[in-house]
PDB file of C-alpha atoms in Angstrom:
ATOM      1  CA  MET Q   1       3.914-108.511 114.632  1.00  0.00           C
ATOM      2  CA  MET Q   2       6.749-106.199 113.609  1.00  0.00           C
ATOM      3  CA  ALA Q   3       9.046-107.723 116.230  1.00  0.00           C
ATOM      4  CA  VAL Q   4       8.464-111.174 114.759  1.00  0.00           C
ATOM      5  CA  ALA Q   5       8.964-109.902 111.202  1.00  0.00           C
ATOM      6  CA  LEU Q   6      12.198-108.122 112.071  1.00  0.00           C
ATOM      7  CA  GLY Q   7      13.426-111.091 114.087  1.00  0.00           C
ATOM      8  CA  LEU Q   8      12.791-113.451 111.196  1.00  0.00           C
ATOM      9  CA  GLU Q   9      14.595-111.084 108.852  1.00  0.00           C
ATOM     10  CA  HIS Q  10      17.629-110.184 110.943  1.00  0.00           C
ATOM     11  CA  ILE Q  11      18.037-113.300 113.077  1.00  0.00           C
ATOM     12  CA  GLY Q  12      16.426-115.955 110.891  1.00  0.00           C
ATOM     13  CA  GLY Q  13      17.840-114.621 107.629  1.00  0.00           C
ATOM     14  CA  LEU Q  14      14.487-114.487 105.777  1.00  0.00           C
ATOM     15  CA  GLU Q  15      14.283-111.726 103.176  1.00  0.00           C
ATOM     16  CA  PRO Q  16      10.831-110.129 102.932  1.00  0.00           C
ATOM     17  CA  CYS Q  17       9.141-110.266  99.542  1.00  0.00           C
ATOM     18  CA  PRO Q  18       7.343-107.138  98.225  1.00  0.00           C
ATOM     19  CA  LEU Q  19       3.983-108.257  99.644  1.00  0.00           C
ATOM     20  CA  CYS Q  20       5.634-108.838 103.039  1.00  0.00           C
ATOM     21  CA  VAL Q  21       6.976-105.285 102.935  1.00  0.00           C
ATOM     22  CA  PHE Q  22       3.485-103.960 102.180  1.00  0.00           C
ATOM     23  CA  GLN Q  23       2.094-105.994 105.092  1.00  0.00           C
ATOM     24  CA  ARG Q  24       4.699-104.383 107.337  1.00  0.00           C
ATOM     25  CA  VAL Q  25       3.483-100.970 106.194  1.00  0.00           C
ATOM     26  CA  GLY Q  26      -0.042-102.002 107.192  1.00  0.00           C
ATOM     27  CA  VAL Q  27       1.138-103.207 110.608  1.00  0.00           C
ATOM     28  CA  ILE Q  28       3.054 -99.970 111.209  1.00  0.00           C
ATOM     29  CA  ALA Q  29       0.156 -97.782 110.010  1.00  0.00           C
ATOM     30  CA  ALA Q  30      -2.354 -99.611 112.203  1.00  0.00           C
ATOM     31  CA  GLY Q  31       0.003 -99.630 115.184  1.00  0.00           C
ATOM     32  CA  LEU Q  32       0.791 -95.924 114.910  1.00  0.00           C
ATOM     33  CA  THR Q  33      -2.855 -94.978 114.450  1.00  0.00           C
ATOM     34  CA  LEU Q  34      -3.963 -97.008 117.455  1.00  0.00           C
ATOM     35  CA  ALA Q  35      -1.019 -95.802 119.568  1.00  0.00           C
ATOM     36  CA  VAL Q  36      -1.848 -92.164 118.807  1.00  0.00           C
ATOM     37  CA  ALA Q  37      -5.492 -92.884 119.615  1.00  0.00           C
ATOM     38  CA  ALA Q  38      -4.497 -94.425 122.950  1.00  0.00           C
ATOM     39  CA  GLY Q  39      -2.169 -91.524 123.747  1.00  0.00           C
ATOM     40  CA  HIS Q  40      -4.705 -88.899 122.762  1.00  0.00           C
ATOM     41  CA  ASN Q  41      -7.585 -90.779 124.416  1.00  0.00           C
ATOM     42  CA  PRO Q  42     -10.372 -88.720 122.877  1.00  0.00           C
ATOM     43  CA  GLY Q  43     -13.349 -88.445 125.160  1.00  0.00           C
ATOM     44  CA  GLY Q  44     -15.929 -87.538 122.562  1.00  0.00           C
ATOM     45  CA  ARG Q  45     -17.783 -89.762 120.177  1.00  0.00           C
ATOM     46  CA  ILE Q  46     -16.436 -88.005 117.095  1.00  0.00           C
ATOM     47  CA  GLY Q  47     -12.786 -88.303 118.147  1.00  0.00           C
ATOM     48  CA  ARG Q  48     -13.093 -91.992 118.959  1.00  0.00           C
ATOM     49  CA  SER Q  49     -14.932 -92.618 115.709  1.00  0.00           C
ATOM     50  CA  VAL Q  50     -12.282 -90.848 113.631  1.00  0.00           C
ATOM     51  CA  TYR Q  51      -9.460 -92.833 115.214  1.00  0.00           C
ATOM     52  CA  ALA Q  52     -11.441 -96.050 114.936  1.00  0.00           C
ATOM     53  CA  VAL Q  53     -12.153 -95.532 111.245  1.00  0.00           C
ATOM     54  CA  LEU Q  54      -8.511 -94.635 110.543  1.00  0.00           C
ATOM     55  CA  GLY Q  55      -7.404 -97.728 112.449  1.00  0.00           C
ATOM     56  CA  LEU Q  56      -9.880 -99.913 110.573  1.00  0.00           C
ATOM     57  CA  VAL Q  57      -8.676 -98.542 107.229  1.00  0.00           C
ATOM     58  CA  ALA Q  58      -5.074 -99.386 108.128  1.00  0.00           C
ATOM     59  CA  VAL Q  59      -6.035-102.840 109.407  1.00  0.00           C
ATOM     60  CA  ALA Q  60      -8.235-103.533 106.377  1.00  0.00           C
ATOM     61  CA  GLY Q  61      -5.457-102.482 103.992  1.00  0.00           C
ATOM     62  CA  GLY Q  62      -2.968-104.763 105.720  1.00  0.00           C
ATOM     63  CA  ALA Q  63      -5.479-107.607 105.860  1.00  0.00           C
ATOM     64  CA  PHE Q  64      -6.187-107.198 102.148  1.00  0.00           C
ATOM     65  CA  VAL Q  65      -2.478-107.467 101.308  1.00  0.00           C
ATOM     66  CA  ALA Q  66      -2.049-110.454 103.639  1.00  0.00           C
ATOM     67  CA  GLY Q  67      -5.111-112.130 102.107  1.00  0.00           C
ATOM     68  CA  ARG Q  68      -3.741-111.521  98.636  1.00  0.00           C
ATOM     69  CA  HIS Q  69      -0.442-113.069  99.724  1.00  0.00           C
ATOM     70  CA  VAL Q  70      -2.192-116.141 101.146  1.00  0.00           C
ATOM     71  CA  TRP Q  71      -4.179-116.480  97.910  1.00  0.00           C
ATOM     72  CA  LEU Q  72      -1.003-116.220  95.839  1.00  0.00           C
ATOM     73  CA  GLN Q  73       0.648-118.924  97.945  1.00  0.00           C
ATOM     74  CA  SER Q  74      -2.339-121.207  97.424  1.00  0.00           C
ATOM     75  CA  LEU Q  75      -2.124-121.097  93.615  1.00  0.00           C
ATOM     76  CA  PRO Q  76      -0.996-124.221  91.766  1.00  0.00           C
ATOM     77  CA  ALA Q  77       2.613-123.990  90.568  1.00  0.00           C
ATOM     78  CA  ASP Q  78       1.593-123.537  86.922  1.00  0.00           C
ATOM     79  CA  GLN Q  79      -0.552-120.481  87.754  1.00  0.00           C
ATOM     80  CA  VAL Q  80       2.016-118.594  89.836  1.00  0.00           C
ATOM     81  CA  PRO Q  81       3.133-115.374  88.141  1.00  0.00           C
ATOM     82  CA  SER Q  82       6.761-115.118  87.127  1.00  0.00           C
ATOM     83  CA  CYS Q  83       9.232-113.322  89.364  1.00  0.00           C
ATOM     84  CA  GLY Q  84       9.559-109.657  88.593  1.00  0.00           C
ATOM     85  CA  PRO Q  85      12.101-107.016  89.507  1.00  0.00           C
ATOM     86  CA  GLY Q  86      12.874-106.307  93.158  1.00  0.00           C
ATOM     87  CA  LEU Q  87      10.907-103.762  95.154  1.00  0.00           C
ATOM     88  CA  ASP Q  88      13.867-101.387  95.483  1.00  0.00           C
ATOM     89  CA  TYR Q  89      14.328-101.329  91.712  1.00  0.00           C
ATOM     90  CA  MET Q  90      10.611-100.767  91.087  1.00  0.00           C
ATOM     91  CA  ILE Q  91      10.511 -97.862  93.558  1.00  0.00           C
ATOM     92  CA  ASP Q  92      13.516 -96.261  91.844  1.00  0.00           C
ATOM     93  CA  VAL Q  93      12.188 -96.669  88.296  1.00  0.00           C
ATOM     94  CA  LEU Q  94       8.378 -96.756  88.342  1.00  0.00           C
ATOM     95  CA  PRO Q  95       5.749 -94.282  89.551  1.00  0.00           C
ATOM     96  CA  MET Q  96       4.358 -95.276  92.968  1.00  0.00           C
ATOM     97  CA  GLN Q  97       0.917 -96.167  91.558  1.00  0.00           C
ATOM     98  CA  GLU Q  98       2.532 -98.643  89.174  1.00  0.00           C
ATOM     99  CA  VAL Q  99       4.710-100.066  91.967  1.00  0.00           C
ATOM    100  CA  ILE Q 100       1.619-100.739  94.084  1.00  0.00           C
ATOM    101  CA  ALA Q 101      -0.251-102.314  91.165  1.00  0.00           C
ATOM    102  CA  THR Q 102       2.731-104.493  90.272  1.00  0.00           C
ATOM    103  CA  VAL Q 103       3.281-105.674  93.832  1.00  0.00           C
ATOM    104  CA  LEU Q 104      -0.405-106.455  94.372  1.00  0.00           C
ATOM    105  CA  SER Q 105      -0.530-108.454  91.152  1.00  0.00           C
ATOM    106  CA  GLY Q 106       2.068-110.690  92.792  1.00  0.00           C
ATOM    107  CA  SER Q 107       5.248-112.345  91.728  1.00  0.00           C
ATOM    108  CA  GLY Q 108       6.740-115.795  91.960  1.00  0.00           C
ATOM    109  CA  GLU Q 109       8.892-114.943  94.938  1.00  0.00           C
ATOM    110  CA  CYS Q 110       5.792-114.022  96.944  1.00  0.00           C
ATOM    111  CA  ALA Q 111       4.251-117.419  96.214  1.00  0.00           C
ATOM    112  CA  ASP Q 112       7.068-119.289  97.959  1.00  0.00           C
ATOM    113  CA  VAL Q 113       6.320-120.463 101.489  1.00  0.00           C
ATOM    114  CA  ASP Q 114       9.677-119.861 103.145  1.00  0.00           C
ATOM    115  CA  ALA Q 115       8.561-120.574 106.692  1.00  0.00           C
ATOM    116  CA  ALA Q 116       5.517-121.855 108.510  1.00  0.00           C
ATOM    117  CA  LEU Q 117       4.458-122.190 112.107  1.00  0.00           C
ATOM    118  CA  LEU Q 118       2.154-125.090 112.983  1.00  0.00           C
ATOM    119  CA  GLY Q 119       1.692-125.688 109.270  1.00  0.00           C
ATOM    120  CA  VAL Q 120       0.428-122.142 108.660  1.00  0.00           C
ATOM    121  CA  SER Q 121       2.413-119.740 106.458  1.00  0.00           C
ATOM    122  CA  LEU Q 122       3.657-116.413 107.784  1.00  0.00           C
ATOM    123  CA  PRO Q 123       1.250-114.346 105.632  1.00  0.00           C
ATOM    124  CA  ALA Q 124      -1.647-116.422 107.003  1.00  0.00           C
ATOM    125  CA  TRP Q 125      -0.476-115.692 110.557  1.00  0.00           C
ATOM    126  CA  THR Q 126      -0.222-112.020 109.627  1.00  0.00           C
ATOM    127  CA  LEU Q 127      -3.802-112.138 108.353  1.00  0.00           C
ATOM    128  CA  VAL Q 128      -4.866-113.638 111.697  1.00  0.00           C
ATOM    129  CA  GLY Q 129      -2.939-110.853 113.431  1.00  0.00           C
ATOM    130  CA  PHE Q 130      -4.792-108.209 111.425  1.00  0.00           C
ATOM    131  CA  ILE Q 131      -8.120-109.822 112.292  1.00  0.00           C
ATOM    132  CA  VAL Q 132      -7.227-109.730 115.998  1.00  0.00           C
ATOM    133  CA  LEU Q 133      -5.933-106.171 115.649  1.00  0.00           C
ATOM    134  CA  ALA Q 134      -9.284-105.144 114.126  1.00  0.00           C
ATOM    135  CA  ALA Q 135     -10.894-105.797 117.517  1.00  0.00           C
ATOM    136  CA  PHE Q 136      -9.381-102.585 118.912  1.00  0.00           C
ATOM    137  CA  PRO Q 137     -10.852-100.069 116.450  1.00  0.00           C
ATOM    138  CA  LEU Q 138     -14.101-102.039 116.425  1.00  0.00           C
ATOM    139  CA  ALA Q 139     -14.244-101.724 120.220  1.00  0.00           C
ATOM    140  CA  MET Q 140     -13.597 -97.992 119.867  1.00  0.00           C
ATOM    141  CA  LEU Q 141     -16.508 -97.717 117.424  1.00  0.00           C
ATOM    142  CA  TRP Q 142     -18.707 -99.744 119.767  1.00  0.00           C
ATOM    143  CA  ARG Q 143     -17.927 -97.423 122.688  1.00  0.00           C
ATOM    144  CA  ALA Q 144     -18.496 -94.343 120.542  1.00  0.00           C
ATOM    145  CA  ALA Q 145     -21.866 -95.688 119.395  1.00  0.00           C
ATOM    146  CA  LYS Q 146     -22.945 -96.437 122.953  1.00  0.00           C
ATOM    147  CA  ARG Q 147     -22.449 -92.807 124.023  1.00  0.00           C
TER     148      ARG Q 147
END
């Protein structure tokens, strides 16, 4: 998912909106958590459960942001929030809690559908990716419960 996002940014010329950046954080957090879990390969039920829960939290956070982005893109034009300041500016000026709240409330730039594949927007594909990615920590929980 990150390869596609970076390819679209650097090769395709698409600039990520603030919600896209937050989705990337979710992808990276989930990927790192699951990669560490695979590298560590805990044998016990507790270790697998801890990694699975951490992975699910990262996946759920990313899926929430992607779902919020899809919802924002589905709003009628008259209900789309106005464009706010850029993410870099907000991070420089505002406390992090306010940055997160502002980004999650959405802005007009996040409502634009810049690209679609098979008629499905990129945030919707990212949401599908998070749903598929959730299978890994769920499988880890399943195996831990069976022991």
